[in-house]
XYZ file of C-alpha atoms in Angstrom:
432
model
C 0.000 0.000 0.000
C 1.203 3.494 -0.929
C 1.902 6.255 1.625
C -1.901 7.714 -0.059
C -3.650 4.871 0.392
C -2.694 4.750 3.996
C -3.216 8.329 4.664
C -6.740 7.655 2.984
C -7.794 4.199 5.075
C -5.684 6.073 8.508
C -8.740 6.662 11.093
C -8.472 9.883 13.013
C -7.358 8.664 16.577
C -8.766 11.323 19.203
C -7.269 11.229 22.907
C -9.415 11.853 25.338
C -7.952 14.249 27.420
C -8.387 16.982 24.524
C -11.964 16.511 25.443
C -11.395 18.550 28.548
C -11.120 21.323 26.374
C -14.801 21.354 25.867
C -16.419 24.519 28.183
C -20.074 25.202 28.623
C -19.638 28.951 27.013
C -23.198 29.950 27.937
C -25.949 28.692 29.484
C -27.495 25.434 27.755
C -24.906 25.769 25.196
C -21.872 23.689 24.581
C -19.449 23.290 21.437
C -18.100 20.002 20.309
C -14.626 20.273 20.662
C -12.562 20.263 16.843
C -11.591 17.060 16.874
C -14.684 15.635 17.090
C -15.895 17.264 14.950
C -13.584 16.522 12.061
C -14.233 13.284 13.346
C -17.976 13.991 12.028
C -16.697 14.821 9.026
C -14.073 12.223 7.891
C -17.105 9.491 9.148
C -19.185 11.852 6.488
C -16.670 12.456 3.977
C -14.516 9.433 2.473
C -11.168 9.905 1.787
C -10.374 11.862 -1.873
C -8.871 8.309 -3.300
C -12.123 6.475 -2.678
C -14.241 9.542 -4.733
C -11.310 9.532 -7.367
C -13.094 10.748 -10.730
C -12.472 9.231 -13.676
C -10.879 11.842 -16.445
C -12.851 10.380 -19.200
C -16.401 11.054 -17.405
C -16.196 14.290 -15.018
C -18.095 13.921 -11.609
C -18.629 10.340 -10.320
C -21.861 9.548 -8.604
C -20.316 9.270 -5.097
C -18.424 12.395 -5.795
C -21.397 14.213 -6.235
C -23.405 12.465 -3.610
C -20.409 13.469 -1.516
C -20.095 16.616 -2.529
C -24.278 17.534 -1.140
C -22.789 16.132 2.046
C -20.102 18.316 2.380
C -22.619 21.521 1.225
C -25.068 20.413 3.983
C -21.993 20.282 6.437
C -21.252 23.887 5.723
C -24.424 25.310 6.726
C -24.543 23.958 9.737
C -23.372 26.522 11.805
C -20.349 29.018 11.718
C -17.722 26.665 13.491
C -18.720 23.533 10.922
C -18.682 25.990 8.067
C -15.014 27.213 8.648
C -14.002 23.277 9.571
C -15.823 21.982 6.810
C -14.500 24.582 3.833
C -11.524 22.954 3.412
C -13.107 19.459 2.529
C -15.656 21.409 0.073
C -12.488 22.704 -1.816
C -9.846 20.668 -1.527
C -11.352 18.743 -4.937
C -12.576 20.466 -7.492
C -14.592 19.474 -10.664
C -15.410 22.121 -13.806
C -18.170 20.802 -15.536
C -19.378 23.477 -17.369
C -17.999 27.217 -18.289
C -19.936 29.033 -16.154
C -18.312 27.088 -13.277
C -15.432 28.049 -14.160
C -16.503 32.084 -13.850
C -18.738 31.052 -10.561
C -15.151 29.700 -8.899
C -12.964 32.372 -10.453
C -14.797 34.971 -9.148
C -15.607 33.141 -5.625
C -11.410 32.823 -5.501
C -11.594 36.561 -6.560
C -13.399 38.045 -3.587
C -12.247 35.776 -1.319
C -8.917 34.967 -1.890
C -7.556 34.466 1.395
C -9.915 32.330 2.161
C -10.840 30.149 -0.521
C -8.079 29.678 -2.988
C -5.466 28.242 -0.930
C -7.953 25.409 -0.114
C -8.282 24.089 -3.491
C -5.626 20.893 -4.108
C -6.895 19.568 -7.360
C -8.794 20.553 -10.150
C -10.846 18.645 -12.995
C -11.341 20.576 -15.880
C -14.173 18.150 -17.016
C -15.781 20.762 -19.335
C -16.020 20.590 -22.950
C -13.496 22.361 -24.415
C -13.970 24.544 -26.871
C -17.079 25.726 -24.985
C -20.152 25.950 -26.798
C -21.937 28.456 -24.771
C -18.983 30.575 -23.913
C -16.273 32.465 -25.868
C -13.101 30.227 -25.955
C -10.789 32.605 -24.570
C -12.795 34.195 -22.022
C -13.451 30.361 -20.591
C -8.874 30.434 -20.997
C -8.435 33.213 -19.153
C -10.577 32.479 -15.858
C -9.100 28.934 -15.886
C -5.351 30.308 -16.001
C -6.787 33.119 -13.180
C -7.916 29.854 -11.142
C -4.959 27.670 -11.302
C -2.531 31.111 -10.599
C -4.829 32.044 -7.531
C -4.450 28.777 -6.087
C -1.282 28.638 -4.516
C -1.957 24.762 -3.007
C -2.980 22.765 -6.090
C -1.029 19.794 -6.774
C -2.922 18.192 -8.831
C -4.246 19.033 -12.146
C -6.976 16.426 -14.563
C -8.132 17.070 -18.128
C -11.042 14.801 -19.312
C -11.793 13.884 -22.571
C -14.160 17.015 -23.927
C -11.352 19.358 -22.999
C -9.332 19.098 -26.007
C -5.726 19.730 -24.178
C -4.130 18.698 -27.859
C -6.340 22.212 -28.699
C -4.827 23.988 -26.481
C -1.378 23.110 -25.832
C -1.133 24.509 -29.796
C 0.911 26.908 -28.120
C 1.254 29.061 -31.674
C -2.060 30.906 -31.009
C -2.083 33.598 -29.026
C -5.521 33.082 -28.090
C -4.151 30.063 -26.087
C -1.437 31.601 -24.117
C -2.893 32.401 -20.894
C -3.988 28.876 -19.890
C -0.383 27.926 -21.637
C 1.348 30.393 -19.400
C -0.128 29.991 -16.118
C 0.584 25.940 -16.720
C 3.904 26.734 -17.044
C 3.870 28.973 -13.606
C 2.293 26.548 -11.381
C 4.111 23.630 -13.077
C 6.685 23.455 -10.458
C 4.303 22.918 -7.643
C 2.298 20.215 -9.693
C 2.573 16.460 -8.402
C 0.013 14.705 -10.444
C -0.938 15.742 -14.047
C -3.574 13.235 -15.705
C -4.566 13.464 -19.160
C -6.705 11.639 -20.925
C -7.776 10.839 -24.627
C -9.206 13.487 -26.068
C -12.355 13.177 -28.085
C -11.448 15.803 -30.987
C -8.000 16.393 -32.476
C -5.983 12.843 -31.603
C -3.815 12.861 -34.576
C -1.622 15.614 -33.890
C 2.018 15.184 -32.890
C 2.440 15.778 -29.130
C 5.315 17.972 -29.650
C 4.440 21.168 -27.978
C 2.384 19.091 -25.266
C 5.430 17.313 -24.378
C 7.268 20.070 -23.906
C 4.967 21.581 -21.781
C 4.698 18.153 -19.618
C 8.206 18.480 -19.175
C 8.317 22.044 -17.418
C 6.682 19.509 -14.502
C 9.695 18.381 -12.930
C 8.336 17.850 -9.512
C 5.484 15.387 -11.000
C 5.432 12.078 -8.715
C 2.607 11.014 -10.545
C 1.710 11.330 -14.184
C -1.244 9.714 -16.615
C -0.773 10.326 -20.334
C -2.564 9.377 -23.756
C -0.484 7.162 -26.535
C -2.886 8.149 -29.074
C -1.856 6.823 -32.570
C -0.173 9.438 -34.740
C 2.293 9.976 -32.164
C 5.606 9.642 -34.168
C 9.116 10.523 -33.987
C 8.879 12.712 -36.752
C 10.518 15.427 -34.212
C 12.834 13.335 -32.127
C 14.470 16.520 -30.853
C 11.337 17.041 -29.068
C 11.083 14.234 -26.562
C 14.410 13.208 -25.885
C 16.074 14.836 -23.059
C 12.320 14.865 -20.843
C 13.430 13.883 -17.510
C 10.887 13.685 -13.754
C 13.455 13.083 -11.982
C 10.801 12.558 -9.077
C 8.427 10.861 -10.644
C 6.819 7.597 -8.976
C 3.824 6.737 -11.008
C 3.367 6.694 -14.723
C 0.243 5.686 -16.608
C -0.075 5.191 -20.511
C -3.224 5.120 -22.119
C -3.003 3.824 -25.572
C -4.873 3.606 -27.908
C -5.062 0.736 -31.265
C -1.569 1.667 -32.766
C -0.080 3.812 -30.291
C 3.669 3.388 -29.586
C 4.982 2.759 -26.007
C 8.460 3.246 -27.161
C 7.990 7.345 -26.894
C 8.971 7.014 -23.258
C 11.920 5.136 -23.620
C 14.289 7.943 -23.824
C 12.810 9.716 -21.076
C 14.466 10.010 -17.964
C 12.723 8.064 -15.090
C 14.784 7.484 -12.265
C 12.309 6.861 -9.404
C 9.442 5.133 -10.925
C 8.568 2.792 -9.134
C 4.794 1.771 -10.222
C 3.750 1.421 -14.287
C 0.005 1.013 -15.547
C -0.630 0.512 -19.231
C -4.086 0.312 -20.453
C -5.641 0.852 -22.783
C -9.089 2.085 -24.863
C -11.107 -0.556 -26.514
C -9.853 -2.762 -29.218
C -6.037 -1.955 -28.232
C -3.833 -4.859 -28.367
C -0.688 -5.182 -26.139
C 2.548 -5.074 -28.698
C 5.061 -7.319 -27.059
C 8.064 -5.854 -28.287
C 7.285 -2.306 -27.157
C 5.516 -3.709 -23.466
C 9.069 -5.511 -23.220
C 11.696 -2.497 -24.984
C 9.509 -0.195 -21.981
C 9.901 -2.549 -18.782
C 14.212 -3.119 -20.153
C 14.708 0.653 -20.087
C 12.503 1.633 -17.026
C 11.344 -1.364 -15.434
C 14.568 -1.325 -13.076
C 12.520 -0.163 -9.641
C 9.021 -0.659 -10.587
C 7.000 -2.663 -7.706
C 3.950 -1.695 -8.892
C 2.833 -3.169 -12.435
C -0.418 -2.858 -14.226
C -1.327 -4.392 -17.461
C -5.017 -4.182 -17.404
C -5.623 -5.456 -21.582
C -6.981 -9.095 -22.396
C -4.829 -11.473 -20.501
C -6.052 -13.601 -23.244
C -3.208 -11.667 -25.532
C -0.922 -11.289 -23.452
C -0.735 -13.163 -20.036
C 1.451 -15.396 -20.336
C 4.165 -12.573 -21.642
C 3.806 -10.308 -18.595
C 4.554 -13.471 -16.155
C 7.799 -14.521 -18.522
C 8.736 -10.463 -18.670
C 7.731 -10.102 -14.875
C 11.944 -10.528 -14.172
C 12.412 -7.263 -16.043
C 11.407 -5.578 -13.090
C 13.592 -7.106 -10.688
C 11.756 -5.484 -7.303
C 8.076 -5.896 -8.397
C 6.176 -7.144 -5.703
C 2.531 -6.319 -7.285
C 0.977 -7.849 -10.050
C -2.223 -6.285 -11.954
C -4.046 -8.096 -14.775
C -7.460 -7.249 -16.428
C -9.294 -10.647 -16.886
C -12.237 -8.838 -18.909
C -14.805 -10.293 -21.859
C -13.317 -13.651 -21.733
C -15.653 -16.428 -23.332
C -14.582 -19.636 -21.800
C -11.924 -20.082 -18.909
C -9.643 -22.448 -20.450
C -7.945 -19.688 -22.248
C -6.649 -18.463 -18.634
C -6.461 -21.990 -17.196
C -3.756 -22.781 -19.868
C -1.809 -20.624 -18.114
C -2.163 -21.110 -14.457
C 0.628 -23.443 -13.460
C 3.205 -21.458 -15.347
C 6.461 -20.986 -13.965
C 6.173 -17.586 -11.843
C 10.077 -17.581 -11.079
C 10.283 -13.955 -9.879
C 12.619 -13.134 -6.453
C 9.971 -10.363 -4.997
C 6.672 -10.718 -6.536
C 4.299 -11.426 -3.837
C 0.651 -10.113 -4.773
C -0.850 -10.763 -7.982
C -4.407 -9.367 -8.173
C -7.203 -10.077 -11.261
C -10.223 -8.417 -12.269
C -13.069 -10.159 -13.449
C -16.422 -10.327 -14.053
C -17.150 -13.735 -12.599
C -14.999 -13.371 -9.533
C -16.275 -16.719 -7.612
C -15.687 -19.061 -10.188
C -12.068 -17.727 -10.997
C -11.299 -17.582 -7.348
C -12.393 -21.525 -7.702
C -10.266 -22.095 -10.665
C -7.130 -20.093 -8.582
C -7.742 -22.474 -5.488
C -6.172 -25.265 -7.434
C -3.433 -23.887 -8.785
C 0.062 -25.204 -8.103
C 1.956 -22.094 -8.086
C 1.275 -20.326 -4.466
C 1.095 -16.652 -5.743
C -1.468 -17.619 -8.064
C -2.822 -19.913 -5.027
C -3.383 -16.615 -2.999
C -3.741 -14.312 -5.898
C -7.334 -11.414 -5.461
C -9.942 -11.515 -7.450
C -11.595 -7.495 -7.973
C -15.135 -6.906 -9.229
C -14.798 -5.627 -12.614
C -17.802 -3.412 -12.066
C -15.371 -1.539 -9.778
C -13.005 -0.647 -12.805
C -14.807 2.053 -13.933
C -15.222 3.650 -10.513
C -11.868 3.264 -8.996
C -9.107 2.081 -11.441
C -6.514 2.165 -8.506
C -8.584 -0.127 -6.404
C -5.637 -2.753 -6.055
C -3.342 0.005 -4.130
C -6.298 1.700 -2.076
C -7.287 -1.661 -0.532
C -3.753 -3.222 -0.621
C -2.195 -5.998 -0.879
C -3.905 -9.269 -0.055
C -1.204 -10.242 2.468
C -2.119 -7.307 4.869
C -5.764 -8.958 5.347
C -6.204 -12.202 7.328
C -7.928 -15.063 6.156
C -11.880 -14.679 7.673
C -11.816 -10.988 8.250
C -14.482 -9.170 6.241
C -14.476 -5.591 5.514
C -16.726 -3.185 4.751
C -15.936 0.259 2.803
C -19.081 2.229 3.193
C -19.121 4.913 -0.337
C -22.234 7.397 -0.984
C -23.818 5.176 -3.706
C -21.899 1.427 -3.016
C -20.453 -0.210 -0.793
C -16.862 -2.482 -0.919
C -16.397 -5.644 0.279
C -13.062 -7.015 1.218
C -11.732 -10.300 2.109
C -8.507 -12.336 1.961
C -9.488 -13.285 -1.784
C -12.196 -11.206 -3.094
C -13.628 -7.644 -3.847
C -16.679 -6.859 -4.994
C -19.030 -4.059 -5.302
C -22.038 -4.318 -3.237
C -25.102 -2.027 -3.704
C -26.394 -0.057 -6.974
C -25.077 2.611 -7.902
C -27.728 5.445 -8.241
């Protein structure tokens, strides 16, 4: 489990002497001291991993069910409202253009107060706007992420057209531009995702721009196809040299090679996936994990295993400290195909954790059972109906070996619940 996960499944511990603190100001009226309080609201409020949205559909149900929550906590009084500010901020999602004027000018008149809260931000919104002039829509956007001196995290979804605007040639385009390359130096996650409109243009200027980041420790990225080396010049020499976690999104014919000569001295967990009908190409999975696979512990190939499974266990020694193991077992006919590859020899030094998602997780978990190779033997099985929601599922939960055998548990979300044991996650309630 990563130091995030923890901090988001870490329960606030209160000592009770603190609640001595709590005075009887006036007669028949008592406040709760703060730590309860917050207590109130983390029991309200799950962690910010748990309501992760997905960049390719804007607001999540339990982030929005989550985010009336933390509205209603606000008005509760003026001692909730200044507690609970911070957790109505700290995530935001754009949605629509006129959200972005509503926050610019909230940040505008109250600066002090509300700007500094804000940690991420989701431009969700289609981009160009069809209601609102393009470069008015620019300019409060680069006003939002310059008058928020705490974000660390920045998402583009799928109707904001980044490719658009990282056309850094129009002048129309350079605010946004600009103030990326201000706060880039205080980013830590940057996730971009395939956008709908314009993704055959070379990722030249893009790149560049990605690579004013330096202090990224996590980064998600499109391998659209089209993505050449036409311009070689302009991604060698791209170097994070803090950078943990890398995710590719590719797409049918994009090229995993284009990180190869990048710099990438501290990753230590790699996800490639993919958008529908993308195969896995060997050579490039295996060129990738020789130049970069050297501290990865973390590795996600979440494709058909029916492609490809068999390659990631024989290329699983590439990475010579992996200790976790993600595979997608999706749209699978018949089991055989996997079966075929159950018993095959998992020689790896470190790997401890292999975890599969499925749609049928009882009968894999049945066909696992009798496999002769112990990490397959104890290897998860995660309710593919929990992809779409939370795609890092395998590190918020952890590892299977941090759960013992018998022990159930519950994660109680707005719209679903999670259920946990030794072997098994699945989603339990509807999603409304």
């Amino acid at each position: 489990m990563d130091e995030e996960a923890a901090m988001a499944l870490r329960k606030l511990t209160i000592d009770p002497e603190n609640f001595t603190e709590c005075r009887v100001e006036a007669a028949g009226q008592a406040r709760l001291p703060t730590e309860l309080v917050i207590l109130v609201f983390d029991f309200a409020c799950p962690p910010p991993p748990f309501l992760k949205t997905a960049s390719d559909q804007g607001a999540s149900a339990c982030w929005s069910r989550a985010l009336r929550t933390k509205k209603a906590l606000t008005h509760v009084c003026k001692a909730w409202r200044t507690l609970a500010l911070p957790y109505l901020y700290e995530d935001v999602v754009l949605d629509l253009s006129r959200q972005v004027l509503a926050l610019a000018r909230t940040i505008r008149e109250r600066h002090p107060e509300i700007g500094p809260l804000i940690k991420h931000v989701h431009l969700a919104l289609p981009f160009p706007p069809p209601e609102q002039l393009p470069q008015v829509t620019l300019s409060e956007i680069a006003f939002v992420l310059r008058g928020t001196p705490n974000l660390t995290n920045v998402t583009f979804g799928t109707a904001f057209s980044w490719w658009y605007i990282l056309k850094s040639s129009s002048s129309l385009l350079r605010p946004l531009v600009d103030a990326l390359s201000t706060v880039g130096t205080r980013l830590q996650s940057l996730e971009l995702d395939v956008p709908k409109t314009n993704i055959d243009l070379y990722p030249a200027h893009s790149l560049k721009l990605m690579a004013c980041f330096v202090n990224l420790v996590s980064l998600a990225f499109p391998v659209p196809q089209g993505w050449g080396f036409g311009e070689e010049q302009d991604i060698r020499g791209i170097s994070f040299p803090k950078l943990e976690q890398l995710q590719m999104i590719c797409t049918p014919g994009g090229n995993l090679r284009l990180v190869i000569s990048w710099s990438l001295p501290c990753l230590k967990a790699l996800t490639v996936t993919g958008t529908a009908q993308y195969v896995l190409d060997r050579e490039q999975y295996e060129d990738l994990l020789e130049q970069h696979g050297a501290g990865v512990e973390y590795l996600d190939v979440s494709q058909r295993p029916s492609f490809h499974i068999k390659h990631v266990f024989e290329t699983a020694h590439l990475c010579p400290k992996l200790s976790h193991l993600v595979i997608t077992h999706i749209d699978i006919p018949a089991l055989w195909i996997f079966i075929q590859n159950l018993d095959h020899d998992i020689a790896h030094p470190s790997l401890c954790d292999v975890d599969f998602w499925a749609k049928d997780g009882g009968a894999l978990r049945s066909i696992l059972a009798f496999a002769e190779t112990s990490i397959l033997k104890n290897a998860r099985v995660l309710d593919v109906d929990l992809f779409g929601q939370l795609r890092h599922l395998p590190r918020l939960v952890g590892p299977a070996t941090l759960l013992p055998p018998g022990e159930v548990v519950t994660y109680s979300l707005p719209t679903f619940n999670i259920v946990q044991t030794r072997h098994l996650i699945t989603m339990n309630g509807p999603q409304n």
